[in-house]
XYZ file of C-alpha atoms in Angstrom:
742
model
C 0.000 0.000 0.000
C 2.859 2.376 0.721
C 4.265 1.787 -2.774
C 0.914 2.612 -4.341
C 0.435 5.559 -1.987
C 3.646 7.133 -3.307
C 1.846 8.025 -6.524
C -0.581 10.246 -4.597
C 2.295 12.469 -3.421
C 2.391 15.499 -5.767
C 6.190 15.691 -5.773
C 6.702 12.006 -6.636
C 7.916 11.253 -10.164
C 5.668 8.418 -11.395
C 8.207 7.425 -14.054
C 10.589 6.213 -11.353
C 8.369 3.230 -10.528
C 6.687 1.063 -13.142
C 6.634 -2.482 -11.702
C 5.255 -3.451 -8.282
C 5.302 -6.830 -6.514
C 3.159 -7.159 -3.377
C 2.894 -10.103 -0.985
C -0.327 -10.658 1.015
C -1.076 -6.942 0.834
C -4.720 -5.963 1.497
C -5.288 -3.692 -1.502
C -9.085 -3.623 -1.488
C -9.516 -2.766 2.182
C -7.848 -3.519 5.518
C -8.783 -6.682 7.360
C -10.732 -4.464 9.756
C -11.103 -0.712 9.721
C -9.473 0.205 12.995
C -9.957 3.959 12.656
C -11.207 6.669 10.342
C -7.637 7.588 9.302
C -7.186 4.137 7.761
C -10.526 4.432 5.982
C -9.575 7.796 4.474
C -6.123 6.472 3.480
C -7.600 3.555 1.521
C -10.251 5.774 -0.071
C -7.593 8.272 -1.190
C -5.116 5.713 -2.596
C -7.635 3.445 -4.350
C -9.601 6.421 -5.645
C -6.445 7.921 -7.172
C -5.545 4.660 -8.909
C -9.025 4.155 -10.325
C -9.072 7.678 -11.732
C -5.536 7.674 -13.206
C -5.009 4.068 -14.323
C -5.294 5.130 -17.979
C -3.423 8.388 -17.510
C -0.369 8.855 -15.290
C -0.405 5.179 -14.229
C -0.795 3.656 -17.696
C 2.770 2.282 -17.716
C 2.625 0.744 -14.235
C 2.098 -3.023 -13.865
C 1.626 -4.924 -10.622
C 1.655 -8.502 -9.361
C -0.315 -9.218 -6.180
C 0.515 -12.562 -4.546
C -1.519 -13.970 -1.673
C -0.540 -16.891 0.548
C -3.801 -18.770 0.013
C -5.387 -21.014 2.618
C -2.480 -20.725 5.068
C -2.681 -16.956 5.296
C -4.973 -16.476 8.288
C -4.793 -12.674 8.210
C -5.321 -11.450 4.628
C -7.740 -13.264 2.309
C -7.026 -13.258 -1.398
C -10.118 -11.168 -2.195
C -8.560 -8.396 -0.082
C -5.198 -8.657 -1.835
C -6.787 -8.601 -5.295
C -6.285 -5.531 -7.497
C -9.511 -6.153 -9.425
C -11.462 -2.938 -9.801
C -8.378 -0.892 -8.906
C -6.280 -1.812 -11.937
C -7.376 -3.361 -15.219
C -6.542 -6.978 -15.992
C -4.166 -5.685 -18.691
C -1.989 -4.117 -15.997
C -2.384 -6.352 -12.953
C -1.957 -10.043 -12.086
C -3.678 -11.506 -9.014
C -2.533 -14.951 -7.889
C -2.218 -17.098 -4.799
C 1.079 -18.832 -4.145
C -0.477 -22.312 -4.452
C -1.323 -21.586 -8.106
C 2.014 -20.065 -9.157
C 3.913 -22.511 -11.404
C 6.956 -24.035 -9.700
C 5.654 -22.878 -6.295
C 2.383 -24.825 -5.798
C 2.221 -24.325 -2.067
C 0.291 -22.046 0.253
C 2.221 -19.727 2.549
C 1.317 -18.073 5.829
C 1.419 -14.320 6.255
C 5.043 -14.250 7.414
C 6.663 -17.013 5.361
C 5.393 -15.700 2.026
C 8.257 -13.185 1.888
C 10.954 -15.841 2.317
C 9.324 -18.935 0.739
C 12.212 -20.277 -1.343
C 10.090 -21.511 -4.259
C 8.322 -18.173 -4.545
C 11.553 -16.201 -4.177
C 13.023 -18.168 -7.105
C 10.068 -17.342 -9.357
C 10.040 -13.659 -8.383
C 13.785 -13.194 -8.880
C 13.693 -15.044 -12.227
C 10.917 -12.753 -13.447
C 12.724 -9.639 -12.187
C 16.001 -10.574 -13.867
C 14.188 -11.291 -17.110
C 12.460 -7.887 -16.914
C 15.838 -6.209 -16.525
C 17.823 -8.235 -19.050
C 15.368 -8.510 -21.913
C 16.639 -9.485 -25.348
C 19.350 -6.849 -25.707
C 20.880 -7.396 -22.220
C 20.857 -3.651 -21.583
C 20.286 -4.125 -17.820
C 17.367 -1.677 -18.061
C 13.624 -2.188 -17.818
C 12.715 -0.828 -21.219
C 9.818 -3.122 -22.069
C 6.374 -1.748 -22.758
C 3.640 -2.298 -20.188
C 1.951 -4.847 -22.471
C 5.159 -6.842 -22.892
C 5.863 -6.739 -19.152
C 2.428 -8.056 -18.265
C 2.796 -10.891 -20.798
C 6.151 -11.807 -19.308
C 4.812 -11.724 -15.748
C 1.803 -13.776 -16.813
C 4.232 -16.367 -18.179
C 5.981 -16.795 -14.818
C 3.062 -16.356 -12.419
C 0.010 -17.749 -14.207
C 0.689 -20.076 -17.150
C 4.223 -21.355 -17.439
C 4.576 -24.012 -20.156
C 7.877 -25.232 -18.755
C 10.980 -23.385 -20.021
C 12.681 -21.018 -17.587
C 13.544 -18.707 -20.478
C 10.504 -16.609 -21.368
C 11.564 -16.037 -24.968
C 12.192 -19.767 -25.513
C 8.728 -20.588 -24.185
C 6.695 -18.240 -26.379
C 7.950 -19.066 -29.873
C 5.020 -18.730 -32.252
C 6.354 -20.516 -35.347
C 9.002 -23.251 -35.312
C 10.822 -25.290 -37.956
C 9.739 -28.882 -38.443
C 12.909 -30.938 -38.600
C 12.804 -32.913 -41.834
C 15.342 -35.505 -40.660
C 13.046 -36.752 -37.905
C 10.491 -39.425 -38.863
C 6.737 -39.047 -38.484
C 4.705 -41.661 -36.654
C 0.930 -41.826 -37.032
C -0.983 -41.957 -33.736
C -1.949 -45.498 -32.819
C -5.639 -44.816 -32.207
C -8.312 -42.518 -33.576
C -9.485 -41.085 -30.220
C -7.072 -42.187 -27.476
C -3.423 -43.084 -27.971
C -0.376 -43.593 -25.762
C 3.349 -43.539 -26.438
C 5.342 -45.277 -23.689
C 8.991 -46.268 -24.027
C 11.712 -47.130 -21.541
C 13.977 -44.954 -23.648
C 13.850 -43.137 -26.982
C 16.943 -43.340 -29.158
C 15.696 -41.305 -32.129
C 13.579 -38.111 -32.002
C 10.290 -38.259 -33.877
C 6.970 -36.558 -34.449
C 3.696 -38.228 -33.503
C 1.205 -37.146 -36.156
C -2.457 -36.782 -35.177
C -4.781 -35.864 -38.063
C -7.109 -33.049 -37.072
C -10.597 -34.505 -36.972
C -13.595 -32.802 -38.537
C -16.012 -34.683 -36.290
C -18.176 -32.081 -34.550
C -18.581 -34.426 -31.588
C -14.831 -34.296 -30.934
C -14.041 -30.648 -30.240
C -11.157 -30.931 -27.779
C -7.648 -32.349 -27.958
C -5.680 -32.997 -24.762
C -2.196 -34.391 -24.294
C 0.195 -35.085 -21.416
C 3.963 -35.544 -21.582
C 6.782 -36.070 -19.132
C 9.413 -34.530 -21.419
C 10.815 -31.031 -20.934
C 10.893 -30.095 -24.645
C 9.688 -26.447 -24.885
C 8.105 -26.828 -28.354
C 6.284 -30.143 -28.118
C 2.763 -29.472 -29.477
C 2.593 -28.123 -33.031
C -0.014 -27.704 -35.758
C 0.439 -27.387 -39.509
C -1.268 -27.986 -42.842
C -0.032 -31.021 -44.779
C -2.881 -31.931 -47.130
C -1.946 -32.536 -50.768
C -4.118 -31.373 -53.635
C -6.674 -29.837 -51.296
C -9.265 -27.636 -52.961
C -10.371 -24.441 -51.313
C -13.867 -24.567 -49.931
C -14.063 -28.392 -49.890
C -13.751 -30.514 -46.789
C -12.779 -34.131 -46.523
C -15.622 -36.417 -45.523
C -13.247 -38.696 -43.683
C -12.690 -38.188 -39.978
C -9.081 -39.403 -40.052
C -6.716 -39.641 -43.024
C -4.399 -42.431 -44.051
C -0.577 -42.018 -44.086
C -0.596 -41.736 -47.885
C -2.371 -38.388 -47.671
C 0.446 -36.780 -45.663
C 3.295 -34.634 -46.750
C 5.701 -33.241 -44.211
C 5.319 -29.556 -43.482
C 8.351 -27.325 -43.030
C 6.884 -24.786 -40.602
C 4.368 -25.280 -37.824
C 2.511 -23.120 -35.333
C 3.689 -23.734 -31.794
C 0.823 -24.340 -29.331
C 3.172 -25.303 -26.502
C 2.762 -21.892 -24.754
C -0.766 -23.045 -23.916
C 0.696 -25.850 -21.803
C 0.532 -26.069 -18.026
C 3.193 -27.757 -15.943
C 2.193 -29.928 -13.000
C 3.930 -30.312 -9.629
C 6.780 -32.797 -9.826
C 6.146 -36.274 -8.476
C 9.077 -38.534 -7.600
C 11.295 -36.174 -9.539
C 9.189 -36.423 -12.712
C 7.732 -33.192 -14.099
C 4.728 -33.444 -16.394
C 2.799 -30.922 -18.423
C -0.456 -30.910 -20.292
C -2.140 -29.035 -23.095
C -5.795 -28.676 -24.029
C -6.826 -27.243 -27.408
C -10.188 -26.375 -28.938
C -9.987 -28.056 -32.316
C -13.091 -26.287 -33.638
C -11.157 -23.014 -33.758
C -8.333 -24.708 -35.677
C -10.443 -26.094 -38.500
C -9.593 -24.583 -41.878
C -6.196 -23.345 -40.719
C -4.559 -26.689 -39.841
C -5.128 -30.318 -40.638
C -2.458 -32.020 -38.529
C -1.311 -31.909 -34.922
C 2.269 -32.910 -34.141
C 3.637 -34.026 -30.781
C 7.416 -33.887 -30.721
C 9.286 -36.646 -28.879
C 12.939 -36.033 -28.070
C 15.571 -38.704 -27.551
C 15.848 -39.761 -23.912
C 17.574 -42.400 -21.840
C 14.757 -42.197 -19.276
C 11.216 -43.568 -19.592
C 8.959 -41.500 -21.841
C 5.180 -41.380 -21.468
C 3.012 -39.290 -23.766
C -0.770 -39.589 -23.951
C -3.276 -37.925 -26.246
C -7.040 -37.923 -26.617
C -9.806 -36.413 -28.728
C -13.098 -35.915 -26.890
C -16.224 -33.788 -26.671
C -15.832 -31.499 -23.671
C -19.385 -31.999 -22.341
C -19.068 -35.799 -22.440
C -16.162 -35.730 -20.017
C -17.729 -33.252 -17.614
C -19.984 -33.865 -14.614
C -21.944 -31.127 -12.851
C -22.694 -31.727 -9.169
C -24.386 -29.652 -6.494
C -22.196 -29.021 -3.475
C -23.809 -30.580 -0.365
C -24.557 -28.637 2.791
C -22.094 -28.926 5.655
C -24.685 -30.817 7.726
C -24.732 -33.713 5.202
C -21.545 -35.103 6.660
C -22.596 -38.764 6.515
C -23.718 -38.741 2.865
C -21.226 -39.689 0.162
C -22.219 -38.652 -3.353
C -20.870 -40.636 -6.306
C -19.815 -38.301 -9.114
C -18.576 -40.620 -11.863
C -17.068 -43.990 -12.699
C -14.197 -43.636 -15.189
C -13.933 -47.014 -16.895
C -13.472 -46.122 -20.573
C -9.861 -44.936 -20.351
C -9.393 -41.193 -20.512
C -6.771 -38.662 -19.547
C -9.097 -35.853 -18.514
C -12.345 -35.368 -16.632
C -13.956 -32.191 -15.310
C -16.241 -31.803 -12.276
C -18.279 -28.573 -12.096
C -19.051 -27.612 -8.484
C -22.437 -25.931 -8.679
C -23.173 -23.925 -5.535
C -19.610 -23.503 -4.305
C -19.632 -19.706 -4.166
C -19.220 -18.598 -0.544
C -16.441 -18.655 2.026
C -18.509 -20.787 4.389
C -18.399 -23.864 2.137
C -15.946 -26.719 1.677
C -16.186 -30.018 -0.176
C -14.028 -33.140 -0.120
C -13.481 -35.017 -3.395
C -12.068 -38.537 -3.373
C -10.574 -40.441 -6.303
C -10.237 -44.215 -5.867
C -8.051 -46.180 -8.296
C -10.105 -49.282 -9.112
C -7.831 -51.138 -11.538
C -4.592 -50.189 -13.233
C -2.536 -51.894 -15.929
C 0.223 -49.299 -16.215
C 3.684 -49.867 -14.842
C 4.424 -46.163 -14.416
C 6.309 -45.755 -11.168
C 5.510 -42.113 -10.443
C 1.754 -42.696 -10.127
C 0.612 -39.761 -12.247
C -2.676 -38.053 -11.436
C -3.624 -34.444 -10.715
C -6.642 -32.695 -9.226
C -6.699 -28.983 -9.910
C -9.337 -26.454 -8.842
C -9.938 -23.706 -11.376
C -11.986 -20.568 -10.808
C -13.552 -18.856 -13.838
C -11.658 -15.711 -14.823
C -8.943 -16.496 -12.269
C -5.900 -18.733 -12.006
C -6.255 -22.145 -10.374
C -5.858 -21.914 -6.644
C -5.376 -25.460 -5.438
C -3.463 -28.585 -6.445
C -3.451 -32.154 -5.252
C -1.241 -34.472 -7.255
C -0.110 -38.095 -7.512
C -2.768 -40.805 -7.530
C -1.326 -44.160 -6.405
C -1.676 -46.823 -9.081
C -2.346 -49.871 -6.910
C -5.932 -51.110 -6.753
C -8.118 -49.550 -4.053
C -5.789 -46.604 -3.438
C -7.652 -43.413 -2.506
C -6.621 -39.797 -2.973
C -8.635 -37.086 -1.192
C -8.513 -33.318 -1.594
C -10.544 -30.594 0.107
C -11.616 -27.702 -2.094
C -12.751 -24.353 -0.730
C -12.759 -20.767 -1.887
C -10.601 -17.946 -0.599
C -12.908 -15.263 -1.941
C -16.652 -15.366 -2.746
C -17.946 -15.847 -6.295
C -20.993 -14.628 -8.164
C -23.724 -17.238 -8.533
C -23.169 -17.559 -12.294
C -19.475 -18.463 -11.852
C -18.944 -22.143 -11.124
C -15.587 -23.570 -9.992
C -14.277 -26.616 -11.802
C -12.081 -29.463 -10.602
C -9.916 -30.728 -13.473
C -8.686 -34.286 -13.087
C -5.780 -35.464 -15.237
C -5.735 -39.243 -15.153
C -3.724 -42.229 -16.300
C -5.609 -43.715 -19.309
C -4.631 -47.261 -18.384
C -6.495 -47.037 -15.065
C -10.146 -46.950 -13.999
C -11.366 -44.626 -11.296
C -14.282 -43.887 -9.017
C -14.899 -40.246 -8.078
C -17.046 -39.283 -5.082
C -17.836 -36.187 -3.046
C -18.599 -35.490 0.607
C -19.222 -32.418 2.740
C -16.361 -31.355 4.999
C -17.831 -29.603 8.064
C -14.505 -29.272 9.865
C -13.135 -27.305 6.926
C -16.299 -25.166 6.853
C -15.637 -24.262 10.485
C -12.050 -23.481 9.562
C -13.248 -21.206 6.747
C -15.603 -19.330 9.076
C -12.916 -18.926 11.729
C -10.329 -17.748 9.208
C -12.503 -15.193 7.451
C -15.023 -14.036 10.062
C -13.657 -14.714 13.566
C -12.528 -11.085 13.923
C -16.148 -9.941 13.741
C -17.208 -11.926 16.834
C -16.140 -9.157 19.314
C -18.497 -6.772 17.493
C -21.359 -9.271 17.850
C -20.506 -9.537 21.553
C -20.940 -5.767 21.835
C -24.331 -6.108 20.122
C -25.330 -8.755 22.695
C -24.318 -6.554 25.604
C -26.020 -3.436 24.274
C -29.270 -5.385 23.877
C -28.925 -6.630 27.450
C -28.462 -3.039 28.601
C -31.491 -2.035 26.525
C -33.618 -4.710 28.197
C -32.501 -3.773 31.702
C -33.165 -0.050 31.219
C -36.540 -0.800 29.613
C -37.572 -2.858 32.638
C -36.474 -0.098 35.021
C -38.528 2.465 33.100
C -41.567 0.171 33.002
C -41.533 -1.572 36.385
C -38.961 0.295 38.470
C -36.798 -2.815 38.794
C -33.987 -4.232 36.687
C -33.549 -7.786 35.451
C -30.368 -9.661 36.234
C -27.886 -10.181 33.420
C -28.917 -13.781 32.507
C -32.608 -12.860 32.561
C -32.122 -9.770 30.377
C -29.807 -11.702 28.071
C -32.371 -14.444 27.591
C -35.338 -12.127 27.041
C -33.847 -9.264 25.017
C -30.655 -10.403 23.219
C -32.268 -12.459 20.446
C -30.531 -11.984 17.082
C -33.684 -11.004 15.188
C -34.071 -7.918 17.396
C -31.000 -6.335 15.843
C -29.775 -8.257 12.779
C -33.068 -8.481 10.894
C -33.913 -4.871 11.688
C -30.387 -3.837 10.619
C -30.915 -5.545 7.228
C -34.176 -3.644 6.751
C -32.538 -0.348 7.712
C -29.617 -1.021 5.357
C -32.011 -1.720 2.489
C -33.938 1.461 3.224
C -30.758 3.552 3.298
C -29.600 1.899 0.059
C -32.840 2.964 -1.602
C -32.350 6.502 -0.351
C -29.059 6.564 -2.259
C -25.506 7.737 -1.522
C -26.069 11.288 -2.750
C -28.812 11.981 -0.217
C -26.830 10.264 2.560
C -23.788 12.407 1.745
C -25.890 15.545 2.156
C -27.127 14.222 5.504
C -23.494 13.394 6.444
C -24.389 9.714 6.874
C -22.179 6.859 5.625
C -23.480 4.229 3.240
C -24.442 0.883 4.888
C -21.598 -1.621 5.089
C -23.804 -4.325 3.599
C -23.657 -2.564 0.229
C -20.158 -1.091 0.495
C -18.425 -4.396 1.373
C -20.803 -7.162 0.211
C -17.951 -9.631 -0.298
C -16.270 -9.074 3.052
C -19.348 -9.304 5.295
C -21.054 -12.549 6.338
C -24.458 -13.347 4.872
C -27.673 -13.279 6.871
C -27.544 -16.903 8.056
C -23.842 -16.753 8.829
C -24.234 -13.468 10.727
C -26.927 -15.107 12.871
C -24.563 -18.017 13.535
C -21.749 -15.649 14.527
C -24.160 -13.731 16.744
C -25.128 -16.984 18.508
C -21.440 -17.792 19.006
C -21.044 -14.351 20.562
C -24.149 -15.112 22.654
C -22.410 -18.125 24.199
C -19.155 -16.195 24.642
C -21.021 -13.407 26.443
C -22.602 -15.836 28.911
C -19.246 -17.542 29.516
C -17.570 -14.238 30.325
C -20.507 -13.357 32.586
C -19.953 -16.421 34.766
C -16.214 -15.743 34.885
C -16.734 -12.122 35.960
C -19.348 -13.165 38.495
C -16.817 -15.531 40.049
C -14.204 -12.760 40.177
C -16.697 -10.364 41.777
C -17.575 -12.984 44.396
C -13.905 -13.584 45.239
C -13.217 -9.847 45.461
C -16.302 -9.366 47.640
C -15.076 -11.967 50.112
C -11.536 -10.589 50.240
C -12.101 -6.831 50.103
C -15.530 -6.487 51.740
C -14.204 -4.790 54.920
C -12.277 -2.225 52.901
C -15.111 -1.449 50.494
C -17.524 -0.706 53.334
C -15.502 2.438 53.967
C -16.199 5.159 51.438
C -13.271 6.999 49.908
C -13.984 10.739 49.577
C -13.688 12.300 46.110
C -12.767 8.858 44.735
C -14.350 9.356 41.307
C -13.214 12.954 40.980
C -9.601 11.892 41.466
C -9.754 8.912 39.087
C -11.368 10.567 36.067
C -8.831 13.401 35.498
C -5.875 11.026 35.902
C -7.270 8.508 33.428
C -8.220 11.268 30.980
C -4.632 12.518 31.122
C -3.366 8.992 30.375
C -5.768 8.709 27.415
C -4.748 12.078 25.943
C -1.003 11.902 26.601
C -0.217 8.166 26.358
C -2.793 5.788 24.828
C -6.555 5.490 25.068
C -6.467 1.707 25.493
C -4.092 2.021 28.440
C -6.545 4.392 30.107
C -9.364 1.903 29.468
C -7.332 -0.964 30.969
C -6.551 1.019 34.123
C -10.088 2.373 34.309
C -11.666 -1.071 34.185
C -9.859 -1.939 37.421
C -11.456 1.050 39.148
C -14.866 0.245 37.692
C -14.476 -3.347 38.855
C -14.033 -1.931 42.363
C -17.233 0.077 41.828
C -19.133 -3.088 40.850
C -17.824 -5.031 43.845
C -18.737 -2.091 46.075
C -22.296 -2.130 44.655
C -22.495 -5.855 45.418
C -21.379 -5.276 49.022
C -23.899 -2.436 49.435
C -26.619 -4.638 47.932
C -25.811 -7.315 50.459
C -25.984 -4.747 53.279
C -29.288 -3.327 51.995
C -27.787 0.004 51.001
C -28.255 -0.416 47.233
C -30.940 -1.840 44.983
C -30.358 -4.844 42.748
C -30.941 -2.614 39.724
C -27.811 -0.566 40.362
C -25.660 -3.667 40.696
C -27.155 -5.361 37.592
C -26.676 -2.301 35.382
C -23.109 -1.766 36.575
C -22.272 -5.422 36.015
C -23.432 -5.139 32.394
C -21.447 -1.921 31.969
C -18.392 -3.745 33.331
C -18.690 -6.360 30.581
C -19.127 -3.679 27.928
C -16.054 -1.887 29.261
C -14.070 -5.134 29.121
C -14.979 -5.862 25.479
C -14.410 -2.295 24.343
C -10.941 -2.540 25.866
C -10.281 -5.883 24.148
C -11.392 -4.460 20.794
C -8.934 -1.597 21.281
C -6.053 -3.848 22.398
C -4.120 -3.725 19.067
C -3.464 -0.018 19.611
C -2.027 -0.720 23.044
C 0.359 -3.189 21.378
C 1.334 -0.526 18.842
C 1.993 1.908 21.694
C 3.979 -0.697 23.650
C 6.231 -1.483 20.682
C 7.091 2.201 20.396
C 7.768 2.967 24.052
C 11.363 3.863 23.153
C 9.921 6.760 21.138
C 7.622 9.526 22.421
C 5.131 7.877 24.743
C 2.083 9.402 23.080
C 0.478 7.253 20.369
C -0.150 9.648 17.458
C -3.604 9.702 15.863
C -4.828 7.336 18.549
C -8.357 6.249 17.504
C -9.178 4.867 20.956
C -9.115 8.241 22.741
C -12.776 8.914 21.942
C -13.967 5.569 23.326
C -11.744 6.013 26.407
C -13.191 9.452 27.175
C -16.731 8.088 26.811
C -15.988 5.281 29.251
C -14.473 7.684 31.748
C -17.663 9.735 31.595
C -19.372 6.700 33.132
C -17.778 7.797 36.431
C -18.708 11.456 36.042
C -22.337 11.103 34.932
C -23.223 8.253 37.300
C -26.821 9.106 38.239
C -26.555 12.626 36.771
C -30.035 12.583 35.226
C -31.798 9.983 37.274
C -33.870 6.953 36.601
C -37.237 8.568 35.923
C -36.024 10.857 33.123
C -33.304 8.824 31.430
C -34.449 5.239 31.268
C -37.583 5.776 29.177
C -35.642 7.534 26.425
C -32.229 6.115 27.248
C -33.205 2.495 26.617
C -34.154 3.332 23.028
C -30.979 5.382 22.586
C -28.999 2.305 23.648
C -30.972 0.217 21.147
C -30.195 2.804 18.456
C -26.494 2.416 19.277
C -26.778 -1.365 18.842
C -28.654 -0.955 15.567
C -26.109 1.542 14.230
C -23.306 -0.888 15.132
C -24.992 -3.650 13.130
C -25.434 -1.348 10.119
C -22.122 0.532 10.214
C -19.753 -1.214 12.632
C -19.177 -4.859 11.644
C -16.200 -3.971 9.437
C -15.528 -0.548 10.969
C -14.800 -1.803 14.458
C -13.905 1.661 15.756
C -17.502 2.740 15.158
C -18.824 -0.112 17.298
C -16.522 0.770 20.188
C -17.611 4.420 20.068
C -21.290 3.466 19.956
C -20.844 0.992 22.817
C -19.079 3.728 24.811
C -22.032 6.044 24.188
C -24.384 3.306 25.458
C -22.312 3.065 28.642
C -22.643 6.822 29.235
C -26.426 6.717 28.702
C -26.862 3.777 31.080
C -24.644 5.366 33.750
C -26.624 8.590 33.615
C -29.814 6.643 34.309
C -28.588 5.211 37.621
C -29.895 6.663 40.889
C -27.348 8.811 42.677
C -28.525 7.854 46.163
C -29.879 4.386 46.909
C -29.478 4.344 50.675
C -33.200 4.510 51.348
C -34.226 2.720 48.148
C -36.356 -0.316 48.495
C -34.642 -3.537 47.592
C -36.025 -4.499 44.196
C -34.829 -8.080 44.142
C -38.232 -9.435 45.182
C -39.892 -7.328 42.501
C -37.558 -8.755 39.914
C -38.471 -12.277 40.961
C -42.176 -11.492 40.708
C -41.716 -10.043 37.233
C -40.272 -13.331 36.069
């Protein structure tokens, strides 16, 4: 982000930087918006790039590499440059799909992963050297992006870019031609090859055979060619024969090289293979012969080829729900000998899904020792993001791979699993839901939103308690208020309706009213759906109750130990605490002030419990303060990253600059100052709905923008504190009333 932000500096010369490599960088948005400064920074940088990509930035190219499934911090949809740069200037990949890398990397190891470092340095040296070895990056932006695409997306094998992209090659006349052994499926297997040759495959005119696929274990860069060899052919006439006899051939001198369309596979037992897939319909009229070049080799050579109709070797399946863990769905039985099969995963479009595909080798006649077989997940309009290779060849052997997305897809885009198989074997392919991986997906992508849902739980509890005080003069205990008022539909469903209403109002009107646009429509990809948000809310529901019992135990222990001390009032206690903590918040760090302040408020809660036991306080005061204590705790936890940032810089000036937690800290400190300032009769009728409004605003605007939720929760604390009675000495104990209410 800093590299891209340089271009927004007026004095920066944009011509000094024209190629950018980024590693697990969140280009679209931060993982969570921690403060408004970060939001404005991203809006400024991304807005500048969108506006100038065809102007001052037209010569800049970028490669964004994400670590894939092992990166638990930055998802690949955040590191994508889609929408910021055009596809003609940017490449978005995950490390598991980069040729010669094929492995996921965590957020730290991606910068020193040896396989990835080799690919990056090779591409950088090739950018500098070029054809004329001038040691300068003089290539055009279009040529640079083609070169980077070669190394990071589709590498046909050769390390040298210019050797791997030859368009037309000479057909060596001294090498013999060998006609393919079968019309549709043929194999060439030798322990060694003493003389190079060309395997000739006549281009079929059968409309039911529109695809040609081949696999080789040789490293020859120009191995798949096409040319026109027909003798005495008349323009406009087509042969009625599907395949031609050897007498109809003449050797061509030049051929078009289709090898750049190849894809290399991960090495298995030291053997590297590559494949090619061509649409023969597009070749009709221009070529009549396909050539597969076989070089001399002292090692075993295996080359397979097949004509087929793409739809006949494709199976579309609906991805099962995570709850269908015991059901195994059979996809296909491959018994006719083929080298390729495709499985379309209909319904795999969200981050909360995962499916396990198993391939069982039924029978196998081949003696190949490396056990070739590859499963590869491809996403439409994106590079493949997952590999699982090497199917054992012995009967009954099973290979299993789990496929999941790292960024959501539109409903019309359907991922495909491509299986490259050994034609001498038969296979059974099945599918099963993988609930443990679904849980892993949810934790990886949405766990950071759970603290916000906890704040929603607590604000609804506070709403219920204040509503009961206003209505009946007595407050429910925390578990009772949590059970009766913290249901997810009371905030999440209403928040969806409010978001839809604001969306219909439109951004222009909201800008005039100085209101932000709902997160649901600003970040639709990065927010959980309705069902998933309810699930996360219920997880937060359980977490909230667990913390309640822990705090209750701590309050009980403190009451037993410090009861004699707390029975003695300390004069001007609150008036001494608030200024000191405010000074810490303004001059050091807001989170530090919150952490110190929660200790003092804990003392206040324990004191209220002691006074309740002695008949000096009502149960309502204790219940409200206990809920405020939990809110204070979670606001502090949500602000903890800023305390870590301050702690790491303690050798520098102690004040954390642009500290976004100061506002929330000041609001929490006001809980001491305004305690009972307005009184129960005036505040609680209106205050309960103000607290509910804070919860609703957090659900609409604060799931991604966590700093908004902490500020709104702090405001709820101030409102609830103001509604407490200043003097409860002569108040009637409301505990019996609470029991009668329930």
